[in-house]
Coordinates of C-alpha atoms in Angstrom, one line a residue:
X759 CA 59.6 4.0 -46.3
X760 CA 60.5 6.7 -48.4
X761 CA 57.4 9.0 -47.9
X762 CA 57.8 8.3 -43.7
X763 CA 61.7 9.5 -44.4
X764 CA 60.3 12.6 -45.6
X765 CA 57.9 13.7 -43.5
X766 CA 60.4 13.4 -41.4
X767 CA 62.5 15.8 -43.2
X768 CA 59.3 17.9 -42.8
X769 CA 58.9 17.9 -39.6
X770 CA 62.4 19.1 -39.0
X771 CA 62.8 21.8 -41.5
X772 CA 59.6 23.1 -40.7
X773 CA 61.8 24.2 -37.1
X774 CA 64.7 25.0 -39.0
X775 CA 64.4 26.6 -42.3
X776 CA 66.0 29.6 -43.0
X777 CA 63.7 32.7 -43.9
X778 CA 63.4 33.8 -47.2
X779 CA 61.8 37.0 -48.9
X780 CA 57.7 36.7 -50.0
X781 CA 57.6 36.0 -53.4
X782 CA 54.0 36.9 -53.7
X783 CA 52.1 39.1 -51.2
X784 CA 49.3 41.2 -50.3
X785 CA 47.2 42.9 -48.0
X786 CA 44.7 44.4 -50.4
X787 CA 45.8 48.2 -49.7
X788 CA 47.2 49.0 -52.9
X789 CA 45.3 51.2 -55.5
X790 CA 43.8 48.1 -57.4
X791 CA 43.7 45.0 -55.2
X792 CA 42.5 43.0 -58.1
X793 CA 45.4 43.4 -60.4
X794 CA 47.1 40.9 -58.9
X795 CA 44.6 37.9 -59.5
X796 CA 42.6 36.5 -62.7
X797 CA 39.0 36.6 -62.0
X798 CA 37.2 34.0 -63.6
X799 CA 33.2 34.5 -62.4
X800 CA 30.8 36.0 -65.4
X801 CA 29.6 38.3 -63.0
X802 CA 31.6 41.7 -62.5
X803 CA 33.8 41.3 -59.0
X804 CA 32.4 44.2 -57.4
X805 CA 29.4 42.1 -57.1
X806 CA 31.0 39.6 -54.8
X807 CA 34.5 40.6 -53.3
X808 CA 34.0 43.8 -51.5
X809 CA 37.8 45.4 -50.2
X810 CA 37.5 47.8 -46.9
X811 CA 39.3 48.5 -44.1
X812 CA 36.0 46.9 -42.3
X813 CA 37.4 43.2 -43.3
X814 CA 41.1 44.2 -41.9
X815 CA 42.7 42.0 -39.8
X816 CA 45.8 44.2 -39.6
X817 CA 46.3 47.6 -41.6
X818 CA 44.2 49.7 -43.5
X819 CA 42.0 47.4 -45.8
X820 CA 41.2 43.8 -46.4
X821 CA 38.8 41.7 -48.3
X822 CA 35.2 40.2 -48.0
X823 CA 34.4 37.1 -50.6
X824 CA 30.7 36.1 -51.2
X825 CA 31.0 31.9 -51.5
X826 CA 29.5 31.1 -54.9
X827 CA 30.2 29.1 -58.1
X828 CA 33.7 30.6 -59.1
X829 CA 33.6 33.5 -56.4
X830 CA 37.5 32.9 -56.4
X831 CA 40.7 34.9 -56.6
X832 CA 43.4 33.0 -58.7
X833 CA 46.9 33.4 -58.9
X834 CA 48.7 31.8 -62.0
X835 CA 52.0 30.0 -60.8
X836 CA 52.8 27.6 -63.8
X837 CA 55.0 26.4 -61.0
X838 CA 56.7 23.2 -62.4
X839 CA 56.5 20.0 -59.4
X840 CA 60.2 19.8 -60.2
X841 CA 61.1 23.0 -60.0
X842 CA 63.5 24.0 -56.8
X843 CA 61.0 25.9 -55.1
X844 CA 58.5 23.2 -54.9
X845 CA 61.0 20.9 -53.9
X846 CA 62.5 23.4 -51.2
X847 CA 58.9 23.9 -49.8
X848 CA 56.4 27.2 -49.9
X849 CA 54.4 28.4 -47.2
X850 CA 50.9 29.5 -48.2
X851 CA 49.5 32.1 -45.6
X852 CA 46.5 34.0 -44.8
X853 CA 44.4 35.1 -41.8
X854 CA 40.8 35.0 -42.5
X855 CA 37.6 35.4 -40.5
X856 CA 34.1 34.1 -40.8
X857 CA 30.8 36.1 -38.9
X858 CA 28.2 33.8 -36.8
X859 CA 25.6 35.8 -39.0
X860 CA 27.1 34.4 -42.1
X861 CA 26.8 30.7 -41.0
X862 CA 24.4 29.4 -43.0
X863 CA 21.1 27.4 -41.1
X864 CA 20.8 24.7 -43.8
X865 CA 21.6 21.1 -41.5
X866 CA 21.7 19.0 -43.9
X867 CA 25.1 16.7 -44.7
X868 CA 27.8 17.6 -46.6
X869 CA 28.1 21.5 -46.5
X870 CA 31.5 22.6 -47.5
X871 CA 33.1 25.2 -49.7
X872 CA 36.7 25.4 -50.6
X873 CA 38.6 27.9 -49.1
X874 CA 42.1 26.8 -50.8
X875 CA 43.1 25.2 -53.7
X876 CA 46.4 24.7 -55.2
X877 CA 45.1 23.4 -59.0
X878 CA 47.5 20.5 -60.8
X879 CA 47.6 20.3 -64.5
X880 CA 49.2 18.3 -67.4
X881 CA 48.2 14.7 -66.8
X882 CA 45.7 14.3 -69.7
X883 CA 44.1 17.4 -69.3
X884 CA 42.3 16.9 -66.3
X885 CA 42.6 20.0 -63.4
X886 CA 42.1 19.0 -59.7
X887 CA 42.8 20.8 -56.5
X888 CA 45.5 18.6 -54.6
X889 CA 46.0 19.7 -51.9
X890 CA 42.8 21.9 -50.5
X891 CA 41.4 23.2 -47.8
X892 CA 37.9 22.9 -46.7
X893 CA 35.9 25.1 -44.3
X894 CA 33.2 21.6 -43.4
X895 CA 29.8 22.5 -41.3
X896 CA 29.3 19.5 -38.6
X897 CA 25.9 20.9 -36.0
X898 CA 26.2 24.6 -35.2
X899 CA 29.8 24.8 -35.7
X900 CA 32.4 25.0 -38.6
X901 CA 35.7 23.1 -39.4
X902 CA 38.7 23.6 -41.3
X903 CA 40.5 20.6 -43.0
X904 CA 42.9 19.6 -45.6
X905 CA 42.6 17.3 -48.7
X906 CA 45.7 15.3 -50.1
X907 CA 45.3 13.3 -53.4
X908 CA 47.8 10.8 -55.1
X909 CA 45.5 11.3 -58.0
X910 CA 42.3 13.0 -58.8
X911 CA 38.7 11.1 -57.9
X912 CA 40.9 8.8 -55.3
X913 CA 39.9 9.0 -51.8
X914 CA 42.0 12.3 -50.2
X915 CA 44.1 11.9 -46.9
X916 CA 42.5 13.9 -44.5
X917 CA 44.4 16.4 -42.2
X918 CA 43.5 16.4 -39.4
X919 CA 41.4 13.0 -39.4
X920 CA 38.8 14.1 -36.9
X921 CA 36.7 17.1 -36.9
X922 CA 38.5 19.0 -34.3
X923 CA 39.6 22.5 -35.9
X924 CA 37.3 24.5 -35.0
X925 CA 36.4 28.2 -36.5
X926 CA 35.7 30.3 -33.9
X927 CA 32.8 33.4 -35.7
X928 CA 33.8 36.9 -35.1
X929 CA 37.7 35.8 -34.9
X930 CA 40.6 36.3 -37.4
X931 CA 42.2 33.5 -37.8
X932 CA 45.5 32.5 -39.2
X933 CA 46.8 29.7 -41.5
X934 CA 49.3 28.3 -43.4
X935 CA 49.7 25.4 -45.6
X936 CA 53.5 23.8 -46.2
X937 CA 53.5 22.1 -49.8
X938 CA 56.8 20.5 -51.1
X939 CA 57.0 17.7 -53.7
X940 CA 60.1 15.7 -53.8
X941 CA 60.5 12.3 -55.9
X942 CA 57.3 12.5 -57.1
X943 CA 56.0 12.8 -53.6
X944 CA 53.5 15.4 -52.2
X945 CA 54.2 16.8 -48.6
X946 CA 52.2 19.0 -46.9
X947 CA 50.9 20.1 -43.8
X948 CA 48.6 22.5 -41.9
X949 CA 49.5 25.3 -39.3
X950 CA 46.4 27.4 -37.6
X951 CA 47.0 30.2 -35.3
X952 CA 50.3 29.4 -34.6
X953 CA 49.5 25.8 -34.1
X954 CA 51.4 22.5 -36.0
X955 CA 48.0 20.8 -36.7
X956 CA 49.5 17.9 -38.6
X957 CA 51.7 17.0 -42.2
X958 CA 51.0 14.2 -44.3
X959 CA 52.8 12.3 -47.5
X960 CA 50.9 11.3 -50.8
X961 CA 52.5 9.5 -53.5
X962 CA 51.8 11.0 -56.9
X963 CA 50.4 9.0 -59.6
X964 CA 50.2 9.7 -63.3
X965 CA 52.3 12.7 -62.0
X966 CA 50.9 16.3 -63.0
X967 CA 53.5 18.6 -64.5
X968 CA 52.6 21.3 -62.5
X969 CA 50.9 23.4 -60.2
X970 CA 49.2 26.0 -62.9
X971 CA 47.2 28.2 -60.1
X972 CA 46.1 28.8 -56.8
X973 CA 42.2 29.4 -56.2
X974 CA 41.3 31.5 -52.9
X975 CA 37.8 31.7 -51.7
X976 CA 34.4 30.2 -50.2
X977 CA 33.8 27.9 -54.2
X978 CA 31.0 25.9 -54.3
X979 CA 28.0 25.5 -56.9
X980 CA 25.0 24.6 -54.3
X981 CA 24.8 24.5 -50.2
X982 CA 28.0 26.3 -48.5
X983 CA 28.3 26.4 -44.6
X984 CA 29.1 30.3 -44.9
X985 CA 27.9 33.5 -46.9
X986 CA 30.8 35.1 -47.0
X987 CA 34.9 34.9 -45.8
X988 CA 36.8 37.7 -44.7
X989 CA 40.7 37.5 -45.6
X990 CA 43.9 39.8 -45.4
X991 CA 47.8 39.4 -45.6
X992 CA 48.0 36.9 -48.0
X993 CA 51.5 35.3 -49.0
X994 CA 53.2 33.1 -50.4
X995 CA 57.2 32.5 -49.2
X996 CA 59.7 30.1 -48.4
X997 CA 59.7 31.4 -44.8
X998 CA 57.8 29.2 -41.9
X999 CA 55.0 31.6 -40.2
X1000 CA 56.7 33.2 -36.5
X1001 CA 55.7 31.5 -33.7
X1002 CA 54.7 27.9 -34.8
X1003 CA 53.7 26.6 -31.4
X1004 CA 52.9 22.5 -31.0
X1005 CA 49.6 21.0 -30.7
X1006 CA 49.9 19.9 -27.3
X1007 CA 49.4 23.9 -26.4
X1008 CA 46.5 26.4 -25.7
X1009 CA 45.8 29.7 -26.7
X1010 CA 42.8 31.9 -25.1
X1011 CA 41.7 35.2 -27.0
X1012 CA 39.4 37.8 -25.5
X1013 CA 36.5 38.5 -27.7
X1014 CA 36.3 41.8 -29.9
X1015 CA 39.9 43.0 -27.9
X1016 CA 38.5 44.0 -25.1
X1017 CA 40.4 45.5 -22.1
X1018 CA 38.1 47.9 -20.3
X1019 CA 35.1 46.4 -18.3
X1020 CA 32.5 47.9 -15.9
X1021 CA 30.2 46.2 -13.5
X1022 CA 28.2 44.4 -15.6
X1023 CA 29.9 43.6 -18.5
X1024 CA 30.7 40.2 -19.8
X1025 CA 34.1 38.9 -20.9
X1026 CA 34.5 36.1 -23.5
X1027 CA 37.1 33.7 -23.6
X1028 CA 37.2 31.7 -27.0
X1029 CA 40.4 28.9 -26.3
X1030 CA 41.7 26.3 -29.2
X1031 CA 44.0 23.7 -27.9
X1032 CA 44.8 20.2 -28.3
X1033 CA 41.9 17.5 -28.4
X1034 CA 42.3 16.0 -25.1
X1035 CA 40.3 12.6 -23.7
X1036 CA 38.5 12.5 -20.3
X1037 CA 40.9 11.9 -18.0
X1038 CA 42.7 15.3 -19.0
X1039 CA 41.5 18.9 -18.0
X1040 CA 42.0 22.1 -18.6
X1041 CA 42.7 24.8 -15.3
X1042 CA 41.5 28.5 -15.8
X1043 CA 42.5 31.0 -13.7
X1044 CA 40.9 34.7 -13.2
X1045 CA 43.3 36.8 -11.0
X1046 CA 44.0 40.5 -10.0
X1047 CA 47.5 41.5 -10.5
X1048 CA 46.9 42.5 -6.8
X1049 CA 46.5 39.1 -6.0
X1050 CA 50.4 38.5 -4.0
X1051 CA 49.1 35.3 -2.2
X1052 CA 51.2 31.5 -3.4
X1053 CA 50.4 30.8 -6.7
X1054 CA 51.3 27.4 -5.8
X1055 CA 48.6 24.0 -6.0
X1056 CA 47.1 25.0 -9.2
X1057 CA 46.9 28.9 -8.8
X1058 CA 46.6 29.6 -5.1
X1059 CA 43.8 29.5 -2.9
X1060 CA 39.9 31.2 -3.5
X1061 CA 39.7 34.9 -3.1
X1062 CA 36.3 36.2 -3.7
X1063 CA 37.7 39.6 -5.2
X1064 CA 41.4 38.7 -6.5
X1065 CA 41.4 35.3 -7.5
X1066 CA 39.2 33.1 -9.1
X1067 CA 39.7 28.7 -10.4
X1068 CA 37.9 26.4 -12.5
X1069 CA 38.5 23.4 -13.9
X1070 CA 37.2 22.4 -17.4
X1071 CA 36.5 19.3 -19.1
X1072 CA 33.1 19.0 -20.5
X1073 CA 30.0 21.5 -20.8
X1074 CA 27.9 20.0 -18.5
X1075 CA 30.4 20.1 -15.0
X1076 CA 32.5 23.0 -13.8
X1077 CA 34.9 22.4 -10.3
X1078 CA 35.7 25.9 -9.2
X1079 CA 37.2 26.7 -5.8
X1080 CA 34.6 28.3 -3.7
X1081 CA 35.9 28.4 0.0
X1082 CA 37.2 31.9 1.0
X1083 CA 41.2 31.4 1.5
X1084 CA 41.6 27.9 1.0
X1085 CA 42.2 25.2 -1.6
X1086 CA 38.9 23.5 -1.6
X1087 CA 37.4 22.5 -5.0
X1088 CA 33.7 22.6 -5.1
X1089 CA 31.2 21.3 -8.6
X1090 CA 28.7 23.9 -10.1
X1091 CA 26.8 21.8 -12.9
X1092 CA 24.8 23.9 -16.1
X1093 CA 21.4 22.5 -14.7
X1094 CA 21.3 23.2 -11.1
X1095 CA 18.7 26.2 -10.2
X1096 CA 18.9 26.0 -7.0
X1097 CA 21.8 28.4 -6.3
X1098 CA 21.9 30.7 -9.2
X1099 CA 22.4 34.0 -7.2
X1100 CA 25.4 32.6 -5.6
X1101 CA 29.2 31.8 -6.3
X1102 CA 30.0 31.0 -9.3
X1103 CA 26.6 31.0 -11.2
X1104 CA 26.4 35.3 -10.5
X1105 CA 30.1 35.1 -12.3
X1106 CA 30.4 31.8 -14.9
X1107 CA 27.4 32.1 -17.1
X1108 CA 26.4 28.4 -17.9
X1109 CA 24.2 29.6 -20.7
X1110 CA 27.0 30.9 -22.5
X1111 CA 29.5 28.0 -21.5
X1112 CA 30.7 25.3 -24.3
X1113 CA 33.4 23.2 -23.8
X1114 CA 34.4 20.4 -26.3
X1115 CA 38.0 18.3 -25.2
X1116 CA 37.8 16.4 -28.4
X1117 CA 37.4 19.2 -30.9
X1118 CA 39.8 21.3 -28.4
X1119 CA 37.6 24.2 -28.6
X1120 CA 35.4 26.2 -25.5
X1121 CA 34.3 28.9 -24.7
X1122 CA 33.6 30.6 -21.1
X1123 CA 31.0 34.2 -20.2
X1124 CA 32.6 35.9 -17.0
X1125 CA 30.1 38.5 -15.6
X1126 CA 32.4 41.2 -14.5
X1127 CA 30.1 41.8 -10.9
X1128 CA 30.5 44.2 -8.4
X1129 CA 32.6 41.8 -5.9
X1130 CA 35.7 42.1 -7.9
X1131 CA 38.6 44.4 -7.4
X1132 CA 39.0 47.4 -9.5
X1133 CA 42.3 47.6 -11.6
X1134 CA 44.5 45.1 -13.4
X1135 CA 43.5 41.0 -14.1
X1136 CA 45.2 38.5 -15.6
X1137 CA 44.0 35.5 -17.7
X1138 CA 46.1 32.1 -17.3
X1139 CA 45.8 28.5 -18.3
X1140 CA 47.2 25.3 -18.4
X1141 CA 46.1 21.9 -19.6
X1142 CA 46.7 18.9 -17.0
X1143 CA 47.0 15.3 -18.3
X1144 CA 46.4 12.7 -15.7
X1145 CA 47.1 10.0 -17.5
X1146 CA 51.0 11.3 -17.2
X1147 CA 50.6 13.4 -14.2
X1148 CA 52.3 16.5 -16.1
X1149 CA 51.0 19.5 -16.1
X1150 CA 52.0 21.6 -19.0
X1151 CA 51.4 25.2 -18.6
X1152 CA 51.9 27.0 -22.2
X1153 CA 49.4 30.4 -21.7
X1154 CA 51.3 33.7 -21.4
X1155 CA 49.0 35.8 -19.7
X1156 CA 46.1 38.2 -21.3
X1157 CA 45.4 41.1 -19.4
X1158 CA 42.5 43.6 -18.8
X1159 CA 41.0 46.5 -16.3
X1160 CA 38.0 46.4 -14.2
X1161 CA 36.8 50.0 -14.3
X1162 CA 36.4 51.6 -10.7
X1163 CA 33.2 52.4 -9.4
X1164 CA 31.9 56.1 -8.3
X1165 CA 29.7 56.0 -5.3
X1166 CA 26.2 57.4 -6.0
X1167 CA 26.5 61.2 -4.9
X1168 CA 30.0 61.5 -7.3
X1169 CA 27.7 59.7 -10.2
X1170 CA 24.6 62.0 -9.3
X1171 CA 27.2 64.8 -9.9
X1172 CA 28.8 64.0 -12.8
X1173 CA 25.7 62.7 -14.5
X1174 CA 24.6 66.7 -14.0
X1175 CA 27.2 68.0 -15.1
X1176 CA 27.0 66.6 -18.1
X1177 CA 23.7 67.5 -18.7
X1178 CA 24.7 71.4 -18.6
X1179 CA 28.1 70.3 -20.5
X1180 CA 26.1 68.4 -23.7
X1181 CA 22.9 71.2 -23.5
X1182 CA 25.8 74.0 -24.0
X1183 CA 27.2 71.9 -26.9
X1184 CA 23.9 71.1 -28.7
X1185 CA 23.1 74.8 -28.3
X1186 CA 26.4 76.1 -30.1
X1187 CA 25.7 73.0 -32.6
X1188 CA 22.7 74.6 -33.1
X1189 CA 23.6 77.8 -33.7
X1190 CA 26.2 77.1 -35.9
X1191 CA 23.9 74.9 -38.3
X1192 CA 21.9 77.8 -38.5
X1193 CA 24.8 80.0 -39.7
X1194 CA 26.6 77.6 -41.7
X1195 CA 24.5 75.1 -42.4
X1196 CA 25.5 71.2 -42.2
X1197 CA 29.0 70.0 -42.6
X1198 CA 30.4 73.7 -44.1
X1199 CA 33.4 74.0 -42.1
X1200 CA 36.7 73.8 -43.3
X1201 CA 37.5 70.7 -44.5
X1202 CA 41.0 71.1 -42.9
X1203 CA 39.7 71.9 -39.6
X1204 CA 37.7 68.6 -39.4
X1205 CA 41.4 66.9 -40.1
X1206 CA 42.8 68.7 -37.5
X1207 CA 40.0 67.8 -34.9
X1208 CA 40.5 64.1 -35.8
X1209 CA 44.2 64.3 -35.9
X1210 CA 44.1 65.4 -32.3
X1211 CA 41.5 63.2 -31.0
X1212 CA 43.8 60.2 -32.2
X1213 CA 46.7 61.9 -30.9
X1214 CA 44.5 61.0 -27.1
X1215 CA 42.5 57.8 -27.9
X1216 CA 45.3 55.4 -30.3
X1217 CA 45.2 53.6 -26.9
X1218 CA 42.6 52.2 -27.0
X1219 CA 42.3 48.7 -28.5
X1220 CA 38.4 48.8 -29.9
X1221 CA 39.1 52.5 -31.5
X1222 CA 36.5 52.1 -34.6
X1223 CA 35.1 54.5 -37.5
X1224 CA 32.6 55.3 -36.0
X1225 CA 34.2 56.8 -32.8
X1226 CA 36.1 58.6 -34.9
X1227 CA 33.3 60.1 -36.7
X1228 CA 31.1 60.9 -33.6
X1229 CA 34.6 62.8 -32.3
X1230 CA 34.0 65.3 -35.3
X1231 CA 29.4 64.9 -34.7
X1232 CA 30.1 63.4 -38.3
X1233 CA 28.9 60.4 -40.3
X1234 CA 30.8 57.4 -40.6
X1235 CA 31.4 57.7 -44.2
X1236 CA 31.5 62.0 -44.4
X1237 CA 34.2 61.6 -41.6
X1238 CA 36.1 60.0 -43.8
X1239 CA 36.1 61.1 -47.3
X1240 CA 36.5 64.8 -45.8
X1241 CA 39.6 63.4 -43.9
X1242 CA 40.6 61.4 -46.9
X1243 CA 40.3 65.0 -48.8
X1244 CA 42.2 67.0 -46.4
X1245 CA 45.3 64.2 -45.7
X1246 CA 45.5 62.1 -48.4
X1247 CA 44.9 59.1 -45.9
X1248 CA 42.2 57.6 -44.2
X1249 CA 41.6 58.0 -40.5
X1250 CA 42.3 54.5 -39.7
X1251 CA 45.2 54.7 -42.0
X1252 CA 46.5 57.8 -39.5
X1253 CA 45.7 55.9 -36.4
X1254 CA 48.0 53.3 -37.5
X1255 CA 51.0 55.6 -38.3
X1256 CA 50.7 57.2 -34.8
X1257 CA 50.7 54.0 -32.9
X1258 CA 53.6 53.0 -34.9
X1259 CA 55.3 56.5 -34.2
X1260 CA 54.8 56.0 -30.3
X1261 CA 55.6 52.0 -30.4
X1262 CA 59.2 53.4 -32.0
X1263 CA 59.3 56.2 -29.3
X1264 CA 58.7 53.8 -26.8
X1265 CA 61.2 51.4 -28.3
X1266 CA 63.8 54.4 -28.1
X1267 CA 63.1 56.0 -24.5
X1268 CA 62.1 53.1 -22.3
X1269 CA 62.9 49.8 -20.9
X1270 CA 59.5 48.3 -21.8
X1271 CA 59.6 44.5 -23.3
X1272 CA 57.7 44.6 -26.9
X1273 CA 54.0 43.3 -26.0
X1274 CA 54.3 46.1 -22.7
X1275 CA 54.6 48.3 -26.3
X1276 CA 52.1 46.9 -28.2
X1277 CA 49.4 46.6 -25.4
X1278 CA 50.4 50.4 -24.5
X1279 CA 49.5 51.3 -28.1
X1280 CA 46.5 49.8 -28.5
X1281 CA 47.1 46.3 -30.1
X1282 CA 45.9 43.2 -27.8
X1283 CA 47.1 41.2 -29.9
X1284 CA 51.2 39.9 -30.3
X1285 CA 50.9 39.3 -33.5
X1286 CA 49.1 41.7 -35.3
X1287 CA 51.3 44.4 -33.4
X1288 CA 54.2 42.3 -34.9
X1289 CA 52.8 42.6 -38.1
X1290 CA 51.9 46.4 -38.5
X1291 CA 55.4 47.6 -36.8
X1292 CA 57.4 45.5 -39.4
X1293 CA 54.9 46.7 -42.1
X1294 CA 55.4 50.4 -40.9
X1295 CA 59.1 50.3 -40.6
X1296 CA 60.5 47.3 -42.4
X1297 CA 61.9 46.1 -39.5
X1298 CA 60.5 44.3 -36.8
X1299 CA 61.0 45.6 -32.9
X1300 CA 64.0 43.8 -32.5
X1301 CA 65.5 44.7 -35.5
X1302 CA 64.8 48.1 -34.9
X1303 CA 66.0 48.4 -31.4
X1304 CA 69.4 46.3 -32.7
X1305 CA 69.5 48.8 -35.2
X1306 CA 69.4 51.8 -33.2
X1307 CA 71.7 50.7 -30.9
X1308 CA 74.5 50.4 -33.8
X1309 CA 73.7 53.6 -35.0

């Protein structure tokens, strides 16, 4: 009774605490990343934890972690299980991101690795991780779950029971862990991307006298379902994470951020909601902001170039509505050959399709063909359940641009005319190696050449390095130690500042709402936006608007 009573108390503070400072944080950007942790591995760190700003989720650096015996980064707490910030509660946060190269091949059972481990200590002597969190490799795909213990060697709650948190490769992803222990009870529970997975109550026996350290990293001795774990703004605080959004929602990402497409081009939708059963679906709708027509029985009727519906609710089936101007649902099915150079095989790529209710992951290929509208489309979603006739839609939109086509004379044209333009420019290249030899020009011009082309490009959303470099005919690396050199920063760094300067510009001089901002500066994603602007100026957007409105 007690332990129901407070998860309880759990489940409503975890909506209604009050936010509280970070009492331990990083993002790996300061001078030595490693002073804040005790290594433990015999072999020297730089041989397995590599910081860069490749392995950033958000800012100018994060980390990669090779998984290993005692590839970990611990942080000694000697936190006491009665002390008033355990019994208050802590939130545990990190994003982190695993690559499909990475996942290991090995199919054999039982392939895990720790990825989190809060380590009790003082009950004879014996050190256990309670509670933990597991990244667990079931077929071709990877899991994240939590262990709870009432003492060590007993067999853990598991949250959440079922395999069903799925790890998308190539995608940051966020979580955070609640721990509180209250009358000798442990509480916890598991948030990922923004989504209440589940809490859970052990009582303690033979109870520990505290938690001594936290472990953070891919730790195990033999088989491990991934090489290595990217992770980045780590914290520890009393605050819940922004955002917390219920299980019975759905969020859709576009691959690698994404906005621009051209004829030809593929977009990928990776989605994580909640495990549904078969008589539930889940709608997708593909629509140009052109697209004016009733939005009304499940996202209006089939246009060919504005607006486009399927239905999902397993890999093997896909209604779609497929009669020009009208409401008509149609079936498309993975193995039908027969039509695959019409409607919707030439758009929905099968091959590339997944779609699993009861993990509540998917993913869905969209050829971007030359049928479909130029300019701005929308992404929307929403998950029907049958079995109470409610339809719950919980998606705000994604957004991205169809690039206009040239007809063939204008592309004949242009394609000359850049022949002459890049023949002049390799000539002068030429000439001035000869002069000057490689990479002798001032070092402060090569600044100012980068400065200016990210005074043009911070809008776009998949700015990298290496287009920075090739803006300067530079290496990756040379790019940026000579910028490094000349500013004191690195390039990246830079780009951040001046998408912060213009969000606040923005902020000051127009009516836009905050994710116009952030999608006009080149984040596609809320929260990252959120992340950097309150990073940058200590305030977050509506703080800072609030503020300058007072002054």
């Amino acid at each position: 009774m007690l332990c129901k009573q407070l998860a309880l108390v759990f489940i409503l503070g975890l909506f209604l605490c009050p936010h509280a400072d970070a009492l331990f944080s990083t993002d790996f950007e300061e001078p030595n990343p490693f002073a804040k942790w005790e290594i433990v591995s015999p072999s020297p760190v730089q041989d397995w934890a590599i910081v860069s700003d490749e392995y950033a989720a958000s800012g100018a650096k994060g980390i990669r972690i090779a998984s290993g015996d005692r590839y970990i980064l611990t942080k000694r707490v000697l936190l006491s299980l009665n002390s008033p910030e355990l019994k208050a509660g802590l939130y545990y946060s990190f994003d982190f991101k695993i690559n499909k190269s990475d996942i290991t091949a090995d199919t054999s059972a039982n392939i895990w690795c720790t990825l989190l481990s809060f380590v009790m200590s003082g009950n004879q002597s014996v050190l256990y991780g309670n509670p933990a969190l597991l990244l667990e490799k079931k077929g071709p795909d990877v899991f994240v779950k939590m262990l709870m213990r009432q003492k060590h060697g007993d067999n853990p709650l598991t949250i959440p029971p079922n395999p069903m948190v799925c790890v998308v490769p190539g995608m940051w992803h966020s979580i955070s862990v609640f721990i509180s222990i209250r009358d000798s009870v442990l509480i916890d529970s598991l948030l990922y991307d923004n989504r209440f997975i589940g809490a859970g109550t052990r009582k303690l026996i033979g109870m520990p006298a505290m938690i001594e350290k936290v472990e953070l990293g891919a730790e195990q001795a033999k088989r491990t379902p991934v090489s290595f774990i990217c992770f980045d703004n780590i914290s520890v605080s009393e605050r819940r994470p922004a955002s917390v959004k219920l299980m019975n929602q759905i969020t859709i990402s576009q691959r690698l951020n994404k906005t621009l497409f051209h004829i030809g081009d593929t977009l990928f939708l990776d989605m994580a909601f909640a495990p549904f059963g078969r008589k539930d679906y889940l709608d997708l709708n593909v629509r140009s902001s052109s697209f004016d027509t009733s939005k009304e029985d499940r996202f209006g009727v089939f246009n060919r170039k504005r607006n486009m519906v399927f239905s999902l609710y397993n890999s093997i089936r896909v209604p779609f509505k497929g009669d020009e101007g009208l409401n008509a649902w149609r079936g498309a099915s993975a193995g039908d050959t027969s039509a695959q150079n019409t409607y919707p095989y030439t758009t929905f790529l099968f091959k590339k399709y997944r779609f699993y209710p009861d993990r509540g992951v998917g993913t869905v290929a969209l050829r971007i063909t030359g049928d479909l509208e130029p300019g701005a489309w929308e992404i929307h979603g929403c998950i029907v359940r049958t079995s109470d006739s409610v339809a719950v839609q919980n998606l705000a939109p994604l957004h991205f641009t169809i690039a206009r086509k040239f007809p063939l004379i204008v592309l004949v044209g242009c394609g000359a005319a850049l022949l002459i333009v890049f023949g002049i420019i390799f000539m002068r290249m030429t000439g001035r190696s000869k002069e000057k030899g490689p990479l002798q020009g001032n070092i402060n011009e090569i600044a100012d050449k980068i400065d200016v082309f990210l005074a043009t490009a911070y809008t776009s959303s998949i700015l990298s390095n290496e287009d920075i470099a090739k803006a300067v005919y530079l290496s990756r690396s040379h790019a940026t130690a000579l910028y490094r050199r000349a500013r004191g920063i690195s390039p990246m760094q830079r780009l951040r500042d001046i998408r912060m300067e213009k969000a606040c510009e923005m902020l000051d001089k127009t009516d836009k709402t905050i994710s116009d901002i952030g999608f006009a500066v080149g984040f596609n994603d809320q929260n990252i936006f959120l992340r950097n602007f309150k990073k940058y100026n200590k305030l977050s957007p509506t703080e800072y608007q609030k503020q300058k409105k007072t002054v």
